């Protein structure tokens, strides 16, 4: 059985071959998406959701804290971005900063109430708080525009020193989002391979033992919740730009469940790359199966059920098995010392 | 002054009084045994002393500080570590990481994102040294879940030792072990007593009487006797109630 806690072969290196392949695919997407029958907006959507999913997996997969209300922070980020443009000034960096800040504050506040929980109590509390945010988004019409949401959010120009680039085109917004995702991915990769990532996993495996080893488990849980809310907020800010609007639906229980499903289908519980696979599978299923039948979500749901039954480690687990087959090695790779590995 | 001293500890769960009045005093360098029938409150006593539960009454002093009611991670950081009666390991990962996570120098790096884990030689060497103490160095890179039961008990102790504690609480270290493994563990504790202060709950009398400097007998949440093993053997009341089978 593979697990996130297996020692990554390149745990110390800041940049790895899969990362190179992924970033290359991401950067070139605008050139080939249409050639394979897709459309350029899909690239932005996928980029943003991968960012959201990777931040979420820090909490869900690494720390084993099963939040079912994480859409709230994506939503808070989106609204904060929109409100900043409407009330403070049209600014990309200002809007994104506001998105991250608002989601961080919301996450930090909620984390105060959930950090001493785990398991079903944690899950239920995150659902409850998620519903509170969703409800507020609908009811605070004067602020959020109610069920319609905030419409006509501008896509401010990217300004770096004397450089000014318009993000009106989907391709330019795609590259901008991809750059943000690339940076976030480097940061997250470093974090999960640094002691902090291992401590998160220790807490997932055995909270009590971690506590008796001297770790302030409550504070670390609070921190990882807040951190993953910040990333969700950043994704939310980009999402507001992509959609040119912010609306309550992303905060609904249904949407918060989707991200969990993507993580599980992709294999976020066993691999850093799980969330990436999950998001890809979801969007490709939506566009390809969705092009054939309106009931595509049913098929995606069935796929999810089969996946959980046949290969609970998700697509990343499947990839692991396939790789092992091709290498003609036994599926269960023995865990060996890093020294032996590099030899 | 004793290194660790608990006085008149009380602990209730609702209406149920589990610890009525427990006092315990452990000198630096000593091995202090705790025995008593099942359900007497021994594990609960450890849980109170190490911060898992706050006591409802009494005082606990460690190295001159009042630690009663402190959070477990704070108590642990002062140099109090423990093993568990029911195995309590990090099972998804390798043996060496179980130990590494408990090293104070690793804990100090928790929030240093530039540090590495398994390629940090200082860390792996420190962890291997601890594992060597319990004869598990060879298994360092195996999954913790793949160890035999006896090896897992040894790892349980290694994790407690990794904290470089001033005092170690061991809760029934021989629990579930066969005669052979128990003998090996006795060897280990004999070695450990050279460098650690140990408080040990144990139901295997032969094991305990051979290793402990002093023994407290707990019954119904009270210490009913406390003495050296030799004196305890001579104590008729104790011999009749709890030690009958040994004689
Ligand atoms: N958290 C708890 N809540 C209620 N009762 C408990 C709790 N922990 C222990 N007890 C009770 O306290 C008594 C002593 O348990 P324990 O300390 O585990 O005994 P020992 O280790 O001496 O066998 C038992 O009757 C047990 O049911
Ligand atoms: Mg017990």
Coordinates of C-alpha atoms and ligand atoms in Angstrom, one line a residue:
Chain A
X1 CA 0.0 0.0 0.0
X2 CA 1.5 3.3 -1.0
X3 CA 1.0 6.4 1.1
X4 CA 1.8 10.1 1.2
X5 CA 4.2 9.3 3.9
X6 CA 6.5 7.2 1.7
X7 CA 9.8 8.9 1.3
X8 CA 9.8 10.9 -1.9
X9 CA 12.7 9.9 -4.1
X10 CA 13.6 13.6 -4.6
X11 CA 12.4 14.9 -1.3
X12 CA 15.2 17.4 -1.0
X13 CA 15.3 18.9 -4.5
X14 CA 13.3 22.0 -5.1
X15 CA 12.5 21.1 -8.7
X16 CA 11.7 17.6 -10.2
X17 CA 11.1 16.1 -13.6
X18 CA 7.3 15.7 -13.2
X19 CA 7.2 19.4 -12.3
X20 CA 9.0 20.3 -15.4
X21 CA 6.7 18.2 -17.6
X22 CA 3.7 19.7 -15.8
X23 CA 4.8 23.3 -16.1
X24 CA 5.7 22.8 -19.7
X25 CA 2.3 21.4 -20.5
X26 CA 0.7 24.2 -18.7
X27 CA 2.8 26.9 -20.4
X28 CA 2.2 25.5 -23.9
X29 CA -1.5 24.7 -23.4
X30 CA -2.8 27.8 -25.3
X31 CA -1.0 26.5 -28.4
X32 CA -2.5 23.0 -28.4
X33 CA -5.8 23.1 -26.5
X34 CA -7.8 24.1 -29.5
X35 CA -6.0 21.6 -31.8
X36 CA -7.2 18.7 -29.5
X37 CA -10.8 20.0 -29.7
X38 CA -10.9 21.9 -26.4
X39 CA -11.0 25.7 -25.8
X40 CA -8.6 28.2 -24.2
X41 CA -10.8 29.1 -21.3
X42 CA -10.6 25.5 -20.1
X43 CA -6.9 26.0 -19.5
X44 CA -7.6 28.9 -17.1
X45 CA -10.3 27.0 -15.3
X46 CA -8.1 23.9 -14.8
X47 CA -5.1 26.0 -13.7
X48 CA -7.2 27.7 -11.0
X49 CA -8.7 24.5 -9.8
X50 CA -5.4 22.8 -9.5
X51 CA -4.1 25.7 -7.4
X52 CA -7.2 25.4 -5.2
X53 CA -6.9 21.6 -5.0
X54 CA -3.2 21.6 -4.2
X55 CA -3.7 24.0 -1.3
X56 CA -6.7 22.0 -0.1
X57 CA -4.8 18.7 -0.2
X58 CA -2.3 20.1 2.3
X59 CA -5.2 20.0 4.7
X60 CA -7.1 17.0 3.4
X61 CA -4.4 14.6 2.3
X62 CA -1.3 15.6 4.3
X63 CA -2.8 16.6 7.6
X64 CA -5.8 14.2 7.2
X65 CA -8.3 16.9 8.2
X66 CA -11.3 16.3 6.1
X67 CA -12.9 19.6 5.4
X68 CA -16.2 19.6 3.4
X69 CA -16.7 23.3 3.4
X70 CA -13.6 24.6 1.7
X71 CA -15.5 26.3 -1.1
X72 CA -16.2 29.0 1.4
X73 CA -12.6 30.3 1.1
X74 CA -12.6 30.2 -2.7
X75 CA -15.7 32.2 -2.6
X76 CA -14.4 34.7 0.0
X77 CA -11.4 35.2 -2.2
X78 CA -13.5 35.8 -5.3
X79 CA -15.8 38.3 -3.5
X80 CA -12.9 40.1 -2.0
X81 CA -11.3 40.5 -5.4
X82 CA -14.5 41.8 -6.9
X83 CA -15.2 44.2 -4.0
X84 CA -11.7 45.5 -4.1
X85 CA -12.1 46.4 -7.8
X86 CA -15.5 47.9 -7.3
X87 CA -14.8 49.9 -4.1
X88 CA -11.1 50.5 -3.8
X89 CA -9.6 50.6 -7.2
X90 CA -8.9 48.6 -10.3
X91 CA -5.7 46.8 -9.4
X92 CA -4.5 43.2 -10.0
X93 CA -2.1 43.0 -7.1
X94 CA -4.4 44.9 -4.8
X95 CA -7.3 42.6 -5.7
X96 CA -5.3 39.4 -5.3
X97 CA -3.8 40.6 -2.0
X98 CA -7.3 41.4 -0.8
X99 CA -8.5 37.9 -1.9
X100 CA -5.7 36.2 0.0
X101 CA -6.1 38.4 3.0
X102 CA -9.8 37.9 3.3
X103 CA -9.7 34.2 2.9
X104 CA -6.8 33.9 5.4
X105 CA -8.7 35.9 8.0
X106 CA -11.9 33.8 7.3
X107 CA -9.9 30.6 7.5
X108 CA -8.0 31.6 10.6
X109 CA -11.2 32.5 12.4
X110 CA -13.0 29.2 11.5
X111 CA -9.8 27.3 12.4
X112 CA -10.1 28.6 15.9
X113 CA -13.3 26.6 16.3
X114 CA -12.3 23.5 14.4
X115 CA -8.6 23.0 15.2
X116 CA -9.3 20.9 18.3
X117 CA -11.5 18.5 16.4
X118 CA -10.8 15.6 14.1
X119 CA -12.8 13.0 12.1
X120 CA -16.5 13.3 11.8
X121 CA -16.8 16.3 14.2
X122 CA -14.2 18.2 12.2
X123 CA -16.0 17.4 9.0
X124 CA -19.4 18.4 10.4
X125 CA -18.1 21.7 11.7
X126 CA -16.5 22.6 8.4
X127 CA -19.8 21.9 6.6
X128 CA -21.6 24.1 9.1
X129 CA -19.2 27.0 8.7
X130 CA -19.2 26.5 4.9
X131 CA -23.0 26.9 5.0
X132 CA -22.7 30.0 7.1
X133 CA -20.5 31.6 4.5
X134 CA -22.7 30.5 1.6
X135 CA -25.8 31.8 3.5
X136 CA -24.1 35.2 4.1
X137 CA -23.2 35.4 0.4
X138 CA -26.8 35.0 -0.5
X139 CA -28.4 37.2 2.2
X140 CA -26.0 40.1 2.4
X141 CA -27.3 41.6 -0.8
X142 CA -25.9 45.1 -0.2
X143 CA -22.4 43.6 -0.1
X144 CA -22.5 40.5 -2.3
X145 CA -25.3 41.2 -4.7
X146 CA -27.3 38.2 -3.3
X147 CA -27.9 35.2 -5.6
X148 CA -26.8 37.0 -8.7
X149 CA -23.4 37.8 -7.1
X150 CA -21.0 40.5 -8.2
X151 CA -21.1 41.0 -12.0
X152 CA -18.8 42.7 -14.3
X153 CA -15.6 42.3 -12.3
X154 CA -12.8 43.7 -14.4
X155 CA -9.6 42.0 -15.3
X156 CA -7.1 44.6 -14.3
X157 CA -3.8 44.9 -16.2
X158 CA -0.8 43.2 -15.0
X159 CA 1.7 45.9 -13.9
X160 CA 5.3 45.0 -13.0
X161 CA 7.4 48.1 -12.8
X162 CA 7.2 49.9 -16.2
X163 CA 5.7 46.8 -17.8
X164 CA 1.9 46.7 -18.4
X165 CA 0.2 43.7 -19.8
X166 CA -3.5 43.3 -20.5
X167 CA -5.2 40.2 -19.2
X168 CA -8.3 40.7 -21.3
X169 CA -7.4 37.8 -23.6
X170 CA -7.9 34.4 -22.2
X171 CA -4.4 33.3 -23.3
X172 CA -2.7 36.1 -21.2
X173 CA -4.8 35.4 -18.2
X174 CA -3.9 31.7 -18.6
X175 CA -0.2 32.5 -18.5
X176 CA -0.6 34.7 -15.6
X177 CA -2.5 32.1 -13.7
X178 CA -0.1 29.4 -14.7
X179 CA 2.8 31.5 -13.4
X180 CA 1.0 31.9 -10.0
X181 CA 0.3 28.2 -9.9
X182 CA 3.9 27.4 -10.7
X183 CA 5.2 29.5 -7.9
X184 CA 2.6 28.1 -5.5
X185 CA 3.5 24.6 -6.5
X186 CA 7.2 25.2 -5.9
X187 CA 6.3 26.6 -2.5
X188 CA 4.0 23.7 -1.6
X189 CA 6.5 21.1 -2.8
X190 CA 9.1 22.6 -0.6
X191 CA 6.8 22.8 2.4
X192 CA 5.6 19.1 2.2
X193 CA 9.2 17.9 1.9
X194 CA 10.4 20.2 4.7
X195 CA 10.0 19.1 8.4
X196 CA 6.6 20.9 8.4
X197 CA 5.1 18.5 5.8
X198 CA 6.3 15.5 7.8
X199 CA 4.9 16.9 11.0
X200 CA 1.5 17.4 9.2
X201 CA 1.6 13.7 8.2
X202 CA 2.6 12.7 11.7
X203 CA -0.5 14.5 13.0
X204 CA -2.6 12.7 10.4
X205 CA -1.2 9.3 11.4
X206 CA -1.3 9.8 15.2
X207 CA -2.3 13.0 16.7
X208 CA -1.8 11.8 20.3
X209 CA 1.7 10.5 19.7
X210 CA 2.6 13.8 18.0
X211 CA 1.3 15.7 21.0
X212 CA 3.4 13.5 23.4
X213 CA 6.5 14.1 21.1
X214 CA 6.1 17.7 22.0
X215 CA 4.2 19.1 19.0
X216 CA 1.7 21.8 19.6
X217 CA -0.9 19.9 17.5
X218 CA -3.6 22.5 17.9
X219 CA -1.5 25.3 16.6
X220 CA -0.2 23.3 13.7
X221 CA -3.7 22.2 12.7
X222 CA -4.8 25.9 13.0
X223 CA -2.0 26.9 10.8
X224 CA -2.5 24.4 8.1
X225 CA -6.2 25.2 7.9
X226 CA -5.4 28.9 7.6
X227 CA -2.7 28.2 5.0
X228 CA -5.0 26.1 2.8
X229 CA -7.7 28.8 3.1
X230 CA -5.1 31.4 1.9
X231 CA -4.4 29.3 -1.2
X232 CA -8.1 28.9 -1.8
X233 CA -8.5 32.6 -1.5
X234 CA -5.7 33.2 -4.1
X235 CA -7.5 30.7 -6.4
X236 CA -10.7 32.6 -5.7
X237 CA -9.2 35.9 -6.8
X238 CA -8.1 34.4 -10.1
X239 CA -11.5 32.7 -10.5
X240 CA -13.3 36.1 -10.1
X241 CA -11.1 37.4 -12.9
X242 CA -11.6 34.4 -15.1
X243 CA -15.4 34.5 -14.6
X244 CA -15.5 38.3 -14.4
X245 CA -17.9 37.7 -11.6
X246 CA -18.3 36.2 -8.1
X247 CA -21.4 34.2 -7.1
X248 CA -22.5 32.2 -4.1
X249 CA -22.6 28.8 -5.9
X250 CA -18.9 28.2 -5.5
X251 CA -19.5 28.2 -1.7
X252 CA -22.2 25.7 -1.8
X253 CA -21.9 22.3 -0.1
X254 CA -22.2 20.7 -3.6
X255 CA -19.1 22.6 -4.8
X256 CA -17.2 21.9 -1.6
X257 CA -17.9 18.3 -2.2
X258 CA -16.6 18.4 -5.7
X259 CA -13.1 19.4 -4.7
X260 CA -13.1 16.5 -2.2
X261 CA -14.2 14.2 -5.0
X262 CA -11.4 15.5 -7.3
X263 CA -8.8 14.9 -4.6
X264 CA -10.1 11.3 -4.0
X265 CA -10.4 10.4 -7.7
X266 CA -6.9 11.8 -8.4
X267 CA -5.2 10.2 -5.4
X268 CA -4.4 13.2 -3.2
X269 CA -4.2 10.8 -0.3
X270 CA -1.2 9.0 -1.8
X271 CA 0.6 11.6 -3.9
X272 CA 1.5 15.2 -4.2
X273 CA 0.3 15.0 -7.8
X274 CA -3.1 13.5 -7.0
X275 CA -4.9 16.8 -6.9
X276 CA -3.6 17.6 -10.4
X277 CA -4.8 14.3 -11.8
X278 CA -8.1 14.7 -10.1
X279 CA -8.8 18.1 -11.5
X280 CA -7.8 17.0 -15.0
X281 CA -10.0 13.9 -14.8
X282 CA -12.9 16.0 -13.6
X283 CA -12.7 18.7 -16.3
X284 CA -12.0 16.3 -19.1
X285 CA -14.9 14.2 -18.0
X286 CA -17.1 17.2 -17.8
X287 CA -16.2 18.4 -21.3
X288 CA -16.0 15.1 -23.1
X289 CA -18.8 13.1 -21.4
X290 CA -20.7 16.4 -21.0
X291 CA -20.5 16.9 -24.7
X292 CA -22.3 13.5 -25.2
X293 CA -24.8 13.5 -22.5
X294 CA -26.4 15.9 -20.0
X295 CA -26.2 13.4 -17.3
X296 CA -22.4 13.5 -17.3
X297 CA -22.2 14.2 -13.6
X298 CA -23.9 10.8 -13.0
X299 CA -21.2 9.1 -15.0
X300 CA -18.5 11.0 -13.2
X301 CA -20.2 9.9 -9.9
X302 CA -20.2 6.3 -11.1
X303 CA -16.6 6.6 -12.1
X304 CA -15.9 7.9 -8.6
X305 CA -17.7 5.0 -7.0
X306 CA -15.8 2.4 -9.2
X307 CA -12.5 4.2 -8.4
X308 CA -13.0 4.1 -4.7
X309 CA -14.0 0.4 -4.9
X310 CA -11.3 -0.8 -7.2
X311 CA -8.4 1.6 -6.5
X312 CA -9.0 3.6 -3.4
X313 CA -5.6 5.3 -3.9
X314 CA -7.1 7.1 -6.9
X315 CA -5.5 7.8 -10.3
X316 CA -2.1 8.5 -8.7
X317 CA -2.3 4.9 -7.2
X318 CA -3.2 3.6 -10.6
X319 CA -0.2 5.4 -12.2
X320 CA 2.0 3.8 -9.5
X321 CA 0.8 0.3 -10.3
X322 CA 1.2 0.9 -14.0
X323 CA 4.7 2.2 -13.5
X324 CA 5.6 -0.8 -11.3
X325 CA 4.3 -3.2 -14.0
X326 CA 6.4 -1.6 -16.7
X327 CA 9.4 -1.7 -14.6
X328 CA 8.6 -5.4 -14.0
X329 CA 9.1 -4.8 -10.4
X330 CA 6.7 -6.0 -7.7
X331 CA 3.9 -3.5 -7.1
X332 CA 5.0 -3.0 -3.5
X333 CA 8.2 -1.1 -3.8
X334 CA 10.3 -1.6 -0.8
X335 CA 11.1 1.5 1.0
X336 CA 14.8 2.0 1.0
X337 CA 17.2 4.5 2.4
X338 CA 17.8 7.6 0.3
X339 CA 21.5 6.6 0.1
X340 CA 20.6 3.3 -1.5
X341 CA 18.2 5.0 -3.9
X342 CA 20.7 7.4 -5.4
X343 CA 23.2 4.6 -5.8
Chain B
X1 CA 14.8 16.6 46.2
X2 CA 13.2 14.0 44.0
X3 CA 13.3 14.6 40.2
X4 CA 9.6 13.8 39.9
X5 CA 7.0 14.1 42.7
X6 CA 3.3 13.7 42.6
X7 CA 1.2 14.2 45.7
X8 CA -2.3 13.2 46.5
X9 CA -3.4 13.0 42.9
X10 CA -7.1 12.6 42.3
X11 CA -8.9 11.9 39.0
X12 CA -12.6 11.4 38.4
X13 CA -14.5 10.7 35.2
X14 CA -18.0 12.0 35.9
X15 CA -19.0 10.3 39.1
X16 CA -16.5 7.6 38.8
X17 CA -13.4 8.2 40.9
X18 CA -10.5 6.4 39.2
X19 CA -7.6 7.9 41.2
X20 CA -8.5 8.5 44.8
X21 CA -5.1 9.4 46.3
X22 CA -1.9 8.6 44.4
X23 CA 1.5 9.9 45.5
X24 CA 4.7 9.0 43.8
X25 CA 8.3 10.2 44.2
X26 CA 11.1 9.3 41.9
X27 CA 14.7 10.0 42.5
X28 CA 17.1 10.9 39.6
X29 CA 18.5 7.8 38.1
X30 CA 16.1 5.4 39.7
X31 CA 13.8 2.8 38.2
X32 CA 10.5 3.1 39.8
X33 CA 8.0 0.3 39.3
X34 CA 4.2 0.5 39.4
X35 CA 2.1 -2.6 39.7
X36 CA -1.5 -3.5 40.6
X37 CA -4.5 -5.4 39.2
X38 CA -6.2 -4.5 35.9
X39 CA -8.4 -1.4 36.2
X40 CA -6.5 -0.2 39.3
X41 CA -5.9 3.2 37.6
X42 CA -2.2 2.7 36.6
X43 CA -2.6 4.0 33.0
X44 CA -4.9 6.8 34.1
X45 CA -2.2 7.8 36.6
X46 CA 0.4 8.0 33.7
X47 CA -2.2 10.0 31.7
X48 CA -2.5 12.5 34.5
X49 CA 1.2 12.7 35.2
X50 CA 2.1 13.3 31.5
X51 CA -0.7 15.8 30.9
X52 CA -3.2 13.8 28.9
X53 CA -5.7 14.5 31.7
X54 CA -5.6 17.4 34.2
X55 CA -5.8 16.1 37.7
X56 CA -8.9 17.0 39.8
X57 CA -6.6 17.4 42.8
X58 CA -3.0 17.1 44.0
X59 CA 0.3 18.5 42.9
X60 CA 2.8 17.3 40.3
X61 CA 6.4 18.7 40.4
X62 CA 9.0 17.8 37.9
X63 CA 12.6 19.2 38.2
X64 CA 11.3 21.9 40.6
X65 CA 8.4 23.0 38.4
X66 CA 4.7 22.6 39.0
X67 CA 3.4 20.7 35.9
X68 CA -0.1 19.7 37.1
X69 CA -2.6 20.5 34.4
X70 CA 0.0 21.6 31.8
X71 CA -0.6 20.6 28.2
X72 CA 1.1 17.3 27.1
X73 CA 3.3 19.0 24.5
X74 CA 4.6 21.4 27.2
X75 CA 5.3 18.6 29.6
X76 CA 7.0 16.6 26.9
X77 CA 9.2 19.6 26.0
X78 CA 10.4 19.8 29.6
X79 CA 11.9 16.3 29.2
X80 CA 9.1 13.9 30.2
X81 CA 8.4 11.2 27.6
X82 CA 6.3 8.1 27.6
X83 CA 5.4 4.9 25.8
X84 CA 2.0 3.5 25.5
X85 CA 0.4 0.3 26.7
X86 CA -1.5 0.0 23.4
X87 CA 0.8 0.6 20.5
X88 CA 0.9 4.2 19.4
X89 CA 3.2 4.6 16.4
X90 CA 3.3 6.5 13.1
X91 CA 2.3 3.5 11.0
X92 CA 2.2 4.9 7.4
X93 CA 5.9 5.7 7.5
X94 CA 9.3 4.1 8.1
X95 CA 10.8 3.1 11.4
X96 CA 13.4 5.9 11.3
X97 CA 10.8 8.6 10.8
X98 CA 9.0 7.5 13.9
X99 CA 12.2 8.2 15.8
X100 CA 13.2 11.4 13.9
X101 CA 9.8 13.1 14.6
X102 CA 10.4 12.7 18.3
X103 CA 14.0 14.2 18.2
X104 CA 14.0 17.6 19.9
X105 CA 16.2 19.0 17.1
X106 CA 13.7 17.9 14.5
X107 CA 10.9 19.5 16.4
X108 CA 12.9 22.7 16.6
X109 CA 12.9 22.7 12.7
X110 CA 9.1 22.4 12.4
X111 CA 8.8 25.9 10.9
X112 CA 12.0 26.0 8.9
X113 CA 10.9 25.4 5.3
X114 CA 14.5 25.3 4.0
X115 CA 15.4 22.3 6.0
X116 CA 15.4 18.7 4.7
X117 CA 14.4 15.5 6.4
X118 CA 15.8 12.2 5.1
X119 CA 18.9 13.7 3.5
X120 CA 19.9 15.5 6.6
X121 CA 22.8 13.3 7.9
X122 CA 22.8 14.8 11.4
X123 CA 19.1 13.9 11.8
X124 CA 19.4 10.4 10.4
X125 CA 22.5 9.7 12.4
X126 CA 20.9 10.8 15.6
X127 CA 17.8 8.6 14.8
X128 CA 20.0 5.6 13.9
X129 CA 21.8 5.9 17.2
X130 CA 18.6 5.8 19.1
X131 CA 17.4 2.8 17.1
X132 CA 20.7 1.0 17.8
X133 CA 19.9 1.3 21.5
X134 CA 16.8 -0.9 21.0
X135 CA 18.4 -3.1 18.3
X136 CA 16.3 -1.7 15.5
X137 CA 19.0 0.1 13.4
X138 CA 18.8 -2.7 10.8
X139 CA 15.1 -2.1 10.3
X140 CA 15.5 1.7 10.1
X141 CA 14.1 2.0 6.5
X142 CA 11.4 -0.6 6.8
X143 CA 7.8 0.4 7.2
X144 CA 6.8 0.7 10.8
X145 CA 3.7 -1.4 10.1
X146 CA 5.9 -4.3 8.8
X147 CA 7.7 -4.9 12.1
X148 CA 6.9 -7.9 14.3
X149 CA 5.0 -7.3 17.5
X150 CA 8.1 -7.4 19.6
X151 CA 9.9 -5.0 17.4
X152 CA 7.0 -2.6 17.5
X153 CA 7.2 -2.7 21.3
X154 CA 10.9 -1.8 21.0
X155 CA 10.1 1.0 18.6
X156 CA 7.5 2.3 21.0
X157 CA 10.4 2.6 23.6
X158 CA 12.8 4.1 21.0
X159 CA 10.3 6.9 20.2
X160 CA 10.1 7.7 23.9
X161 CA 13.9 7.7 24.1
X162 CA 14.3 9.9 21.0
X163 CA 13.0 12.9 23.0
X164 CA 16.2 12.7 25.0
X165 CA 14.1 12.7 28.1
X166 CA 15.0 13.4 31.7
X167 CA 12.4 10.8 32.8
X168 CA 10.7 8.1 30.8
X169 CA 7.3 6.6 31.6
X170 CA 6.9 3.1 30.2
X171 CA 3.3 1.6 30.3
X172 CA 3.5 -2.2 30.4
X173 CA 6.4 -2.6 28.0
X174 CA 6.2 -6.4 28.0
X175 CA 2.5 -6.5 27.4
X176 CA 1.8 -9.2 24.8
X177 CA 5.4 -10.4 24.6
X178 CA 6.5 -14.0 24.9
X179 CA 9.1 -15.2 27.4
X180 CA 12.0 -14.8 24.9
X181 CA 11.1 -11.3 24.0
X182 CA 10.5 -10.3 27.6
X183 CA 14.0 -11.4 28.4
X184 CA 15.4 -9.3 25.6
X185 CA 13.4 -6.4 26.9
X186 CA 14.7 -6.9 30.4
X187 CA 18.2 -6.7 28.9
X188 CA 17.3 -3.5 27.2
X189 CA 15.8 -1.9 30.3
X190 CA 18.9 -2.9 32.3
X191 CA 21.0 -1.0 29.7
X192 CA 18.7 2.0 29.7
X193 CA 18.8 2.3 33.5
X194 CA 22.4 3.4 33.2
X195 CA 21.4 6.6 31.5
X196 CA 17.7 7.2 32.2
X197 CA 15.3 7.8 35.0
X198 CA 12.4 5.3 34.4
X199 CA 8.9 4.9 35.8
X200 CA 7.5 1.6 34.6
X201 CA 4.1 0.0 34.9
X202 CA 4.5 -3.7 34.6
X203 CA 2.4 -6.8 35.4
X204 CA 5.2 -9.2 34.9
X205 CA 6.5 -9.5 38.5
X206 CA 9.7 -11.3 37.9
X207 CA 10.6 -8.6 35.3
X208 CA 9.7 -5.8 37.7
X209 CA 11.2 -7.1 40.9
X210 CA 14.5 -7.7 39.1
X211 CA 14.7 -4.2 37.6
X212 CA 13.1 -1.8 39.9
X213 CA 14.7 0.1 42.8
X214 CA 11.3 0.9 44.3
X215 CA 7.8 -0.3 43.6
X216 CA 4.4 1.3 44.2
X217 CA 1.4 -1.0 44.4
X218 CA -1.8 0.7 43.2
X219 CA -5.2 -0.7 44.0
X220 CA -8.6 1.0 43.6
X221 CA -6.8 4.3 42.7
X222 CA -4.7 4.3 45.8
X223 CA -1.1 3.5 46.6
X224 CA -1.5 0.6 49.1
X225 CA 2.2 -0.1 49.4
X226 CA 5.5 1.5 48.3
X227 CA 8.9 -0.1 49.1
X228 CA 12.0 -1.8 47.7
X229 CA 11.3 -5.1 46.0
X230 CA 12.9 -7.1 48.8
X231 CA 10.8 -5.4 51.5
X232 CA 7.7 -5.8 49.4
X233 CA 8.3 -9.5 49.2
X234 CA 8.4 -9.6 52.9
X235 CA 5.3 -7.6 53.4
X236 CA 2.7 -10.2 54.1
X237 CA -0.3 -8.1 53.2
X238 CA 1.0 -7.3 49.7
X239 CA 2.2 -10.8 49.2
X240 CA -1.3 -12.1 50.0
X241 CA -3.2 -9.6 47.8
X242 CA -1.2 -9.1 44.7
X243 CA 2.0 -11.1 44.7
X244 CA 0.7 -14.4 45.6
X245 CA 1.5 -16.0 42.3
X246 CA 5.2 -15.0 42.5
X247 CA 6.0 -16.7 45.8
Ligands
LIG1 N1 -11.4 8.4 29.9 C1 -12.0 7.6 30.8 N2 -13.3 7.8 31.0 C2 -13.9 7.0 31.9 N3 -13.3 6.0 32.6 C3 -12.0 5.8 32.4 C4 -11.3 6.6 31.4 N4 -10.0 6.1 31.4 C5 -10.0 5.1 32.3 N5 -11.2 4.9 32.9 C6 -11.5 3.9 33.9 O1 -10.5 3.9 34.9 C7 -10.3 2.6 35.4 C8 -8.8 2.4 35.4 O2 -8.3 2.3 34.1 P1 -6.7 2.2 33.8 O3 -6.1 3.4 34.4 O4 -6.6 2.0 32.3 O5 -6.3 0.9 34.6 P2 -5.0 0.0 34.6 O6 -4.0 0.7 33.6 O7 -4.5 0.0 36.0 O8 -5.4 -1.3 34.1 C9 -11.0 1.6 34.5 O9 -12.1 1.2 35.2 C10 -11.4 2.5 33.3 O10 -12.6 2.0 32.8
LIG2 MG1 -3.2 0.1 31.9

